Short mmCIF file of N, CA and C in Angstrom, two decimals:
data_model
loop_
_atom_site.label_atom_id
_atom_site.label_comp_id
_atom_site.label_asym_id
_atom_site.label_seq_id
_atom_site.Cartn_x
_atom_site.Cartn_y
_atom_site.Cartn_z
N MET P 3 89.27 88.25 71.95
CA MET P 3 89.29 89.64 71.59
C MET P 3 90.64 90.23 71.97
N ASN P 4 91.27 90.88 71.06
CA ASN P 4 92.54 91.55 71.33
C ASN P 4 92.23 92.97 71.80
N VAL P 5 92.63 93.28 73.01
CA VAL P 5 92.32 94.57 73.62
C VAL P 5 93.49 95.52 73.45
N ASN P 6 93.21 96.73 73.00
CA ASN P 6 94.23 97.74 72.79
C ASN P 6 94.30 98.67 73.99
N PHE P 7 95.39 98.63 74.73
CA PHE P 7 95.58 99.44 75.92
C PHE P 7 96.51 100.62 75.65
N GLN P 8 96.68 101.02 74.41
CA GLN P 8 97.63 102.07 74.05
C GLN P 8 97.29 103.39 74.73
N THR P 9 98.28 104.25 74.80
CA THR P 9 98.03 105.60 75.32
C THR P 9 97.47 106.47 74.23
N ALA P 10 96.79 107.51 74.63
CA ALA P 10 96.17 108.43 73.68
C ALA P 10 96.94 109.74 73.69
N GLU P 11 97.04 110.35 72.56
CA GLU P 11 97.69 111.66 72.45
C GLU P 11 96.61 112.74 72.46
N LYS P 12 96.74 113.68 73.39
CA LYS P 12 95.77 114.78 73.49
C LYS P 12 96.54 116.08 73.63
N GLY P 13 96.42 116.91 72.63
CA GLY P 13 97.06 118.21 72.69
C GLY P 13 98.57 118.14 72.86
N GLY P 14 99.19 117.10 72.29
CA GLY P 14 100.63 116.95 72.41
C GLY P 14 101.07 116.35 73.73
N LYS P 15 100.12 116.01 74.59
CA LYS P 15 100.43 115.45 75.90
C LYS P 15 99.93 114.02 75.96
N SER P 16 100.74 113.11 76.43
CA SER P 16 100.36 111.71 76.51
C SER P 16 99.43 111.49 77.71
N ALA P 17 98.31 110.85 77.47
CA ALA P 17 97.35 110.54 78.54
C ALA P 17 97.13 109.04 78.54
N THR P 18 97.44 108.38 79.63
CA THR P 18 97.32 106.93 79.68
C THR P 18 95.89 106.50 79.95
N THR P 19 95.55 105.31 79.49
CA THR P 19 94.25 104.72 79.79
C THR P 19 94.38 103.78 80.98
N GLU P 20 95.57 103.61 81.49
CA GLU P 20 95.82 102.67 82.58
C GLU P 20 96.08 103.45 83.88
N TRP P 21 95.26 103.17 84.87
CA TRP P 21 95.37 103.79 86.19
C TRP P 21 95.50 102.64 87.18
N TYR P 22 96.67 102.45 87.78
CA TYR P 22 96.95 101.28 88.60
C TYR P 22 96.44 101.45 90.03
N THR P 23 95.81 100.42 90.53
CA THR P 23 95.12 100.43 91.82
C THR P 23 96.10 100.47 93.00
N PRO P 24 95.91 101.41 93.93
CA PRO P 24 96.72 101.42 95.15
C PRO P 24 96.37 100.22 96.03
N GLU P 25 97.36 99.74 96.75
CA GLU P 25 97.17 98.55 97.57
C GLU P 25 96.12 98.75 98.67
N TYR P 26 95.99 99.97 99.19
CA TYR P 26 95.02 100.19 100.27
C TYR P 26 93.59 99.93 99.81
N ILE P 27 93.31 100.08 98.54
CA ILE P 27 91.96 99.78 98.02
C ILE P 27 91.70 98.28 98.17
N ILE P 28 92.67 97.47 97.78
CA ILE P 28 92.54 96.02 97.86
C ILE P 28 92.44 95.58 99.32
N GLU P 29 93.26 96.15 100.18
CA GLU P 29 93.22 95.82 101.61
C GLU P 29 91.85 96.15 102.21
N SER P 30 91.25 97.26 101.80
CA SER P 30 89.94 97.66 102.34
C SER P 30 88.83 96.71 101.91
N LEU P 31 89.11 95.90 100.90
CA LEU P 31 88.14 94.93 100.39
C LEU P 31 88.47 93.51 100.84
N GLY P 32 89.32 93.37 101.84
CA GLY P 32 89.62 92.06 102.40
C GLY P 32 90.88 91.41 101.88
N GLY P 33 91.65 92.07 101.07
CA GLY P 33 92.90 91.50 100.57
C GLY P 33 92.79 91.01 99.13
N LYS P 34 93.82 90.32 98.70
CA LYS P 34 93.92 89.89 97.30
C LYS P 34 92.68 89.15 96.81
N PHE P 35 92.36 89.38 95.56
CA PHE P 35 91.29 88.66 94.88
C PHE P 35 91.90 87.44 94.18
N ASP P 36 91.05 86.63 93.58
CA ASP P 36 91.54 85.46 92.84
C ASP P 36 92.11 85.86 91.48
N LEU P 37 91.48 86.85 90.83
CA LEU P 37 91.89 87.23 89.48
C LEU P 37 91.78 88.73 89.27
N ASP P 38 92.77 89.28 88.56
CA ASP P 38 92.71 90.64 88.04
C ASP P 38 92.95 90.52 86.54
N PRO P 39 91.92 90.70 85.71
CA PRO P 39 92.08 90.53 84.27
C PRO P 39 92.70 91.73 83.56
N CYS P 40 93.01 92.80 84.29
CA CYS P 40 93.58 94.03 83.69
C CYS P 40 94.79 94.52 84.47
N ALA P 41 95.61 93.63 84.95
CA ALA P 41 96.76 94.01 85.76
C ALA P 41 97.92 94.52 84.90
N PRO P 42 98.74 95.41 85.46
CA PRO P 42 99.89 95.90 84.71
C PRO P 42 101.02 94.88 84.63
N LYS P 43 101.07 93.97 85.63
CA LYS P 43 102.10 92.94 85.68
C LYS P 43 101.46 91.64 86.17
N THR P 44 102.09 90.51 85.88
CA THR P 44 101.53 89.23 86.31
C THR P 44 101.69 88.99 87.81
N ASP P 45 102.51 89.77 88.48
CA ASP P 45 102.70 89.61 89.93
C ASP P 45 102.23 90.86 90.69
N TRP P 46 101.12 91.42 90.29
CA TRP P 46 100.59 92.64 90.90
C TRP P 46 99.87 92.31 92.19
N HIS P 47 99.73 93.30 93.10
CA HIS P 47 99.18 93.09 94.45
C HIS P 47 97.66 92.93 94.49
N THR P 48 96.99 93.04 93.39
CA THR P 48 95.52 92.99 93.40
C THR P 48 94.95 91.59 93.48
N ALA P 49 95.67 90.60 92.93
CA ALA P 49 95.09 89.25 92.85
C ALA P 49 96.18 88.18 92.80
N ASN P 50 95.78 86.96 93.11
CA ASN P 50 96.70 85.82 93.03
C ASN P 50 97.06 85.47 91.60
N ARG P 51 96.14 85.75 90.68
CA ARG P 51 96.37 85.49 89.26
C ARG P 51 96.07 86.79 88.51
N CYS P 52 97.00 87.22 87.68
CA CYS P 52 96.85 88.49 86.97
C CYS P 52 97.06 88.31 85.48
N PHE P 53 96.16 88.88 84.71
CA PHE P 53 96.32 88.93 83.25
C PHE P 53 96.76 90.34 82.88
N THR P 54 97.72 90.44 81.99
CA THR P 54 98.19 91.73 81.49
C THR P 54 97.60 91.96 80.11
N LYS P 55 97.88 93.13 79.54
CA LYS P 55 97.38 93.42 78.20
C LYS P 55 97.94 92.44 77.18
N ASP P 56 99.11 91.90 77.41
CA ASP P 56 99.69 90.92 76.50
C ASP P 56 98.97 89.57 76.57
N ILE P 57 98.36 89.29 77.70
CA ILE P 57 97.63 88.03 77.88
C ILE P 57 96.19 88.15 77.38
N ASP P 58 95.62 89.35 77.36
CA ASP P 58 94.26 89.61 76.89
C ASP P 58 93.22 88.95 77.79
N GLY P 59 92.93 89.61 78.90
CA GLY P 59 92.01 89.09 79.90
C GLY P 59 90.60 88.82 79.42
N LEU P 60 90.16 89.46 78.36
CA LEU P 60 88.81 89.19 77.85
C LEU P 60 88.70 87.83 77.17
N SER P 61 89.80 87.31 76.68
CA SER P 61 89.76 86.04 75.95
C SER P 61 90.01 84.84 76.85
N LYS P 62 90.29 85.06 78.12
CA LYS P 62 90.61 83.98 79.06
C LYS P 62 89.41 83.66 79.94
N ASP P 63 89.45 82.47 80.55
CA ASP P 63 88.43 82.08 81.52
C ASP P 63 88.64 82.85 82.82
N TRP P 64 87.54 83.29 83.43
CA TRP P 64 87.60 83.98 84.71
C TRP P 64 87.07 83.03 85.77
N GLU P 65 87.82 82.90 86.87
CA GLU P 65 87.41 82.04 87.98
C GLU P 65 87.57 82.79 89.29
N GLY P 66 86.68 82.49 90.24
CA GLY P 66 86.78 83.07 91.57
C GLY P 66 86.38 84.53 91.62
N ARG P 67 86.80 85.17 92.72
CA ARG P 67 86.50 86.60 92.92
C ARG P 67 87.43 87.43 92.05
N VAL P 68 86.85 88.32 91.27
CA VAL P 68 87.60 89.14 90.32
C VAL P 68 87.67 90.58 90.80
N PHE P 69 88.86 91.17 90.70
CA PHE P 69 89.01 92.61 90.89
C PHE P 69 89.26 93.22 89.52
N LEU P 70 88.46 94.23 89.17
CA LEU P 70 88.54 94.83 87.84
C LEU P 70 88.75 96.33 87.92
N ASN P 71 89.89 96.78 87.43
CA ASN P 71 90.17 98.20 87.22
C ASN P 71 90.59 98.29 85.76
N PRO P 72 89.60 98.38 84.86
CA PRO P 72 89.90 98.29 83.42
C PRO P 72 90.46 99.59 82.86
N PRO P 73 91.03 99.53 81.66
CA PRO P 73 91.39 100.78 80.98
C PRO P 73 90.14 101.64 80.83
N TYR P 74 90.27 102.92 81.10
CA TYR P 74 89.11 103.81 81.14
C TYR P 74 88.79 104.44 79.79
N THR P 75 88.75 103.67 78.75
CA THR P 75 88.37 104.18 77.43
C THR P 75 87.31 103.28 76.82
N ASN P 76 86.50 103.86 75.97
CA ASN P 76 85.51 103.08 75.22
C ASN P 76 86.15 102.60 73.94
N PRO P 77 85.81 101.43 73.47
CA PRO P 77 84.81 100.51 74.01
C PRO P 77 85.36 99.52 75.02
N ILE P 78 86.65 99.58 75.33
CA ILE P 78 87.28 98.56 76.18
C ILE P 78 86.61 98.46 77.53
N ILE P 79 86.37 99.58 78.19
CA ILE P 79 85.81 99.56 79.53
C ILE P 79 84.47 98.83 79.57
N LYS P 80 83.62 99.07 78.58
CA LYS P 80 82.30 98.43 78.63
C LYS P 80 82.38 96.93 78.38
N TYR P 81 83.36 96.46 77.60
CA TYR P 81 83.53 95.02 77.40
C TYR P 81 83.92 94.34 78.71
N PHE P 82 84.85 94.96 79.45
CA PHE P 82 85.28 94.38 80.71
C PHE P 82 84.17 94.42 81.76
N VAL P 83 83.45 95.53 81.87
CA VAL P 83 82.38 95.63 82.86
C VAL P 83 81.26 94.65 82.53
N HIS P 84 80.92 94.50 81.27
CA HIS P 84 79.90 93.53 80.87
C HIS P 84 80.35 92.11 81.23
N ARG P 85 81.61 91.82 81.00
CA ARG P 85 82.13 90.49 81.33
C ARG P 85 82.06 90.24 82.83
N LEU P 86 82.38 91.24 83.65
CA LEU P 86 82.29 91.09 85.10
C LEU P 86 80.84 90.89 85.52
N ALA P 87 79.92 91.62 84.92
CA ALA P 87 78.50 91.45 85.24
C ALA P 87 78.05 90.02 84.90
N ASP P 88 78.51 89.49 83.79
CA ASP P 88 78.19 88.10 83.43
C ASP P 88 78.82 87.12 84.41
N HIS P 89 80.04 87.38 84.84
CA HIS P 89 80.76 86.52 85.79
C HIS P 89 80.08 86.53 87.16
N ASP P 90 79.56 87.69 87.57
CA ASP P 90 78.77 87.86 88.79
C ASP P 90 79.51 87.48 90.07
N ASN P 91 80.79 87.78 90.12
CA ASN P 91 81.56 87.54 91.34
C ASN P 91 82.80 88.43 91.30
N GLY P 92 82.63 89.69 91.68
CA GLY P 92 83.78 90.57 91.66
C GLY P 92 83.44 92.00 92.02
N ILE P 93 84.48 92.81 92.05
CA ILE P 93 84.35 94.23 92.33
C ILE P 93 85.11 95.01 91.27
N ALA P 94 84.45 96.03 90.74
CA ALA P 94 85.07 96.91 89.74
C ALA P 94 85.35 98.27 90.36
N LEU P 95 86.45 98.87 89.94
CA LEU P 95 86.80 100.24 90.31
C LEU P 95 86.72 101.07 89.04
N LEU P 96 85.77 102.01 89.02
CA LEU P 96 85.53 102.81 87.82
C LEU P 96 85.42 104.29 88.17
N TYR P 97 85.49 105.12 87.13
CA TYR P 97 85.13 106.52 87.29
C TYR P 97 83.68 106.60 87.75
N ALA P 98 83.36 107.59 88.56
CA ALA P 98 81.99 107.78 89.03
C ALA P 98 81.18 108.59 88.02
N ARG P 99 81.22 108.17 86.81
CA ARG P 99 80.42 108.80 85.75
C ARG P 99 79.30 107.82 85.41
N CYS P 100 78.15 108.07 85.99
CA CYS P 100 77.08 107.09 85.91
C CYS P 100 75.94 107.50 84.99
N ASP P 101 76.21 108.39 84.07
CA ASP P 101 75.16 108.85 83.16
C ASP P 101 75.33 108.27 81.76
N ASN P 102 75.86 107.06 81.69
CA ASN P 102 76.08 106.46 80.37
C ASN P 102 75.39 105.10 80.26
N LYS P 103 75.29 104.61 79.06
CA LYS P 103 74.59 103.36 78.76
C LYS P 103 75.18 102.17 79.53
N MET P 104 76.52 102.11 79.64
CA MET P 104 77.15 101.01 80.36
C MET P 104 76.68 100.96 81.81
N PHE P 105 76.62 102.11 82.47
CA PHE P 105 76.17 102.14 83.85
C PHE P 105 74.73 101.67 83.97
N PHE P 106 73.88 102.11 83.09
CA PHE P 106 72.47 101.71 83.17
C PHE P 106 72.28 100.23 82.87
N GLU P 107 73.01 99.70 81.92
CA GLU P 107 72.83 98.30 81.53
C GLU P 107 73.56 97.33 82.45
N ASP P 108 74.82 97.59 82.76
CA ASP P 108 75.63 96.60 83.46
C ASP P 108 75.95 96.92 84.91
N VAL P 109 75.60 98.11 85.37
CA VAL P 109 75.81 98.43 86.78
C VAL P 109 74.46 98.53 87.48
N PHE P 110 73.69 99.54 87.19
CA PHE P 110 72.42 99.74 87.89
C PHE P 110 71.48 98.54 87.77
N ASN P 111 71.47 97.86 86.65
CA ASN P 111 70.55 96.74 86.44
C ASN P 111 71.11 95.37 86.80
N ARG P 112 72.42 95.28 87.10
CA ARG P 112 73.00 93.96 87.31
C ARG P 112 73.86 93.82 88.57
N ALA P 113 74.40 94.90 89.08
CA ALA P 113 75.28 94.83 90.25
C ALA P 113 74.48 94.70 91.54
N ALA P 114 75.14 94.18 92.57
CA ALA P 114 74.51 94.07 93.89
C ALA P 114 74.54 95.40 94.63
N SER P 115 75.64 96.13 94.48
CA SER P 115 75.79 97.38 95.22
C SER P 115 76.90 98.22 94.62
N ILE P 116 76.91 99.48 95.04
CA ILE P 116 77.97 100.40 94.63
C ILE P 116 78.39 101.23 95.84
N LYS P 117 79.61 101.72 95.80
CA LYS P 117 80.08 102.63 96.84
C LYS P 117 80.81 103.77 96.17
N PHE P 118 80.23 104.96 96.28
CA PHE P 118 80.87 106.16 95.77
C PHE P 118 81.92 106.59 96.80
N LEU P 119 83.16 106.73 96.38
CA LEU P 119 84.25 107.08 97.29
C LEU P 119 84.31 108.59 97.49
N CYS P 120 84.59 109.01 98.73
CA CYS P 120 84.62 110.43 99.07
C CYS P 120 85.72 111.21 98.37
N ASP P 121 86.90 110.69 98.40
CA ASP P 121 88.04 111.42 97.86
C ASP P 121 88.51 110.81 96.56
N ARG P 122 89.14 111.61 95.75
CA ARG P 122 89.75 111.08 94.53
C ARG P 122 90.99 110.27 94.90
N ILE P 123 91.15 109.17 94.22
CA ILE P 123 92.24 108.24 94.48
C ILE P 123 93.51 108.71 93.80
N TYR P 124 94.62 108.63 94.51
CA TYR P 124 95.93 108.75 93.85
C TYR P 124 96.27 107.36 93.34
N PHE P 125 96.24 107.17 92.05
CA PHE P 125 96.57 105.88 91.47
C PHE P 125 98.08 105.68 91.48
N LEU P 126 98.52 104.49 91.10
CA LEU P 126 99.94 104.16 91.10
C LEU P 126 100.53 104.19 89.70
N ARG P 127 101.82 104.44 89.65
CA ARG P 127 102.59 104.25 88.42
C ARG P 127 102.99 102.78 88.36
N LEU P 128 103.46 102.35 87.23
CA LEU P 128 103.85 100.96 87.05
C LEU P 128 104.94 100.54 88.03
N ASP P 129 105.81 101.47 88.44
CA ASP P 129 106.88 101.13 89.38
C ASP P 129 106.39 101.11 90.84
N GLY P 130 105.09 101.37 91.06
CA GLY P 130 104.51 101.32 92.40
C GLY P 130 104.52 102.64 93.14
N THR P 131 105.11 103.68 92.58
CA THR P 131 105.11 104.98 93.23
C THR P 131 103.78 105.69 92.99
N ARG P 132 103.50 106.66 93.86
CA ARG P 132 102.24 107.40 93.76
C ARG P 132 102.18 108.20 92.47
N GLY P 133 101.05 108.05 91.78
CA GLY P 133 100.85 108.74 90.52
C GLY P 133 99.83 109.84 90.64
N ASP P 134 99.08 110.02 89.59
CA ASP P 134 98.11 111.11 89.49
C ASP P 134 96.74 110.71 90.01
N ARG P 135 95.90 111.73 90.15
CA ARG P 135 94.48 111.53 90.47
C ARG P 135 93.70 111.83 89.20
N PRO P 136 92.62 111.08 88.98
CA PRO P 136 91.81 111.33 87.78
C PRO P 136 91.00 112.62 87.90
N GLY P 137 90.39 113.01 86.81
CA GLY P 137 89.61 114.23 86.76
C GLY P 137 88.25 114.15 87.42
N CYS P 138 87.88 112.98 87.90
CA CYS P 138 86.60 112.84 88.62
C CYS P 138 86.75 111.77 89.69
N GLY P 139 85.71 111.60 90.50
CA GLY P 139 85.74 110.63 91.57
C GLY P 139 85.65 109.20 91.08
N SER P 140 85.71 108.27 92.03
CA SER P 140 85.67 106.85 91.71
C SER P 140 84.54 106.16 92.44
N VAL P 141 84.16 105.01 91.91
CA VAL P 141 83.11 104.20 92.50
C VAL P 141 83.56 102.74 92.48
N LEU P 142 83.23 102.02 93.54
CA LEU P 142 83.44 100.57 93.59
C LEU P 142 82.09 99.91 93.33
N ILE P 143 82.08 98.88 92.51
CA ILE P 143 80.84 98.21 92.12
C ILE P 143 80.96 96.73 92.43
N ALA P 144 80.02 96.19 93.21
CA ALA P 144 80.06 94.78 93.60
C ALA P 144 79.06 93.96 92.81
N TYR P 145 79.53 92.82 92.35
CA TYR P 145 78.68 91.82 91.67
C TYR P 145 78.72 90.55 92.49
N GLY P 146 77.56 90.00 92.81
CA GLY P 146 77.46 88.79 93.60
C GLY P 146 77.36 89.09 95.08
N LYS P 147 76.76 88.14 95.82
CA LYS P 147 76.50 88.34 97.25
C LYS P 147 77.78 88.44 98.07
N GLU P 148 78.76 87.60 97.76
CA GLU P 148 80.02 87.62 98.52
C GLU P 148 80.72 88.98 98.38
N CYS P 149 80.76 89.49 97.18
CA CYS P 149 81.43 90.77 96.95
C CYS P 149 80.60 91.94 97.48
N ASP P 150 79.29 91.78 97.52
CA ASP P 150 78.44 92.79 98.15
C ASP P 150 78.80 92.91 99.63
N LYS P 151 79.02 91.79 100.30
CA LYS P 151 79.42 91.81 101.71
C LYS P 151 80.77 92.51 101.88
N LEU P 152 81.70 92.23 100.97
CA LEU P 152 83.01 92.90 101.03
C LEU P 152 82.84 94.41 100.90
N LEU P 153 81.97 94.83 100.00
CA LEU P 153 81.77 96.26 99.79
C LEU P 153 81.05 96.90 100.98
N GLN P 154 80.11 96.18 101.59
CA GLN P 154 79.44 96.69 102.79
C GLN P 154 80.43 96.93 103.91
N ASN P 155 81.43 96.05 104.02
CA ASN P 155 82.42 96.13 105.09
C ASN P 155 83.64 96.98 104.74
N CYS P 156 83.69 97.50 103.55
CA CYS P 156 84.81 98.33 103.10
C CYS P 156 84.89 99.59 103.95
N ASN P 157 86.09 99.86 104.50
CA ASN P 157 86.24 101.00 105.42
C ASN P 157 86.65 102.31 104.74
N LEU P 158 86.65 102.35 103.43
CA LEU P 158 86.98 103.60 102.75
C LEU P 158 85.82 104.59 102.91
N PRO P 159 86.10 105.87 103.13
CA PRO P 159 85.03 106.85 103.26
C PRO P 159 84.23 106.95 101.95
N GLY P 160 82.93 106.94 102.09
CA GLY P 160 82.08 107.03 100.92
C GLY P 160 80.65 106.65 101.24
N LYS P 161 79.85 106.50 100.22
CA LYS P 161 78.43 106.18 100.36
C LYS P 161 78.14 104.84 99.70
N TYR P 162 77.76 103.84 100.52
CA TYR P 162 77.37 102.51 100.05
C TYR P 162 75.89 102.54 99.68
N ILE P 163 75.55 101.98 98.53
CA ILE P 163 74.16 101.91 98.08
C ILE P 163 73.86 100.50 97.58
N SER P 164 72.88 99.85 98.20
CA SER P 164 72.42 98.55 97.72
C SER P 164 71.54 98.76 96.50
N LEU P 165 71.76 97.95 95.47
CA LEU P 165 70.97 98.09 94.25
C LEU P 165 69.83 97.08 94.17
N SER P 166 69.72 96.21 95.15
CA SER P 166 68.60 95.25 95.24
C SER P 166 68.43 94.41 93.99
N ASN P 167 69.52 94.00 93.37
CA ASN P 167 69.44 93.12 92.20
C ASN P 167 69.60 91.66 92.57
N TYR P 168 69.51 91.33 93.89
CA TYR P 168 69.65 89.95 94.33
C TYR P 168 68.52 89.58 95.24
#
């Protein structure tokens, strides 16, 4: 599947679908993951192996613990979250908008746990400098027992909730 990560034009203002993960999020989850299928660069701090939009992470094999911060647009986001749910070994960072079909099908019914974060995250720009905060809060979602343990031990302020899907 060829994934389109283009920016969207809204009211004459460019709004990106890519929000890059700050390093402190990864550190709070125990350090680098094995794979990031939605990284901005192949040498990003999130994982030992990174797929960029040019590599098309949905079409590649996923191995090990996955960190997923997908583009926040439909239908791309739901394809990546569904793939992570199928892989069952990873943590996703998403908007805390849980009133949609994707959340009911691939998060509430398939994930091990979730953690709603207290504060809005300042995401990064591609050059690594501090960027903007999104219009709503964020949630970390764990798939698999190993990643559930990482999320339980995550020291970021927020509310951890076990979903009892294991």
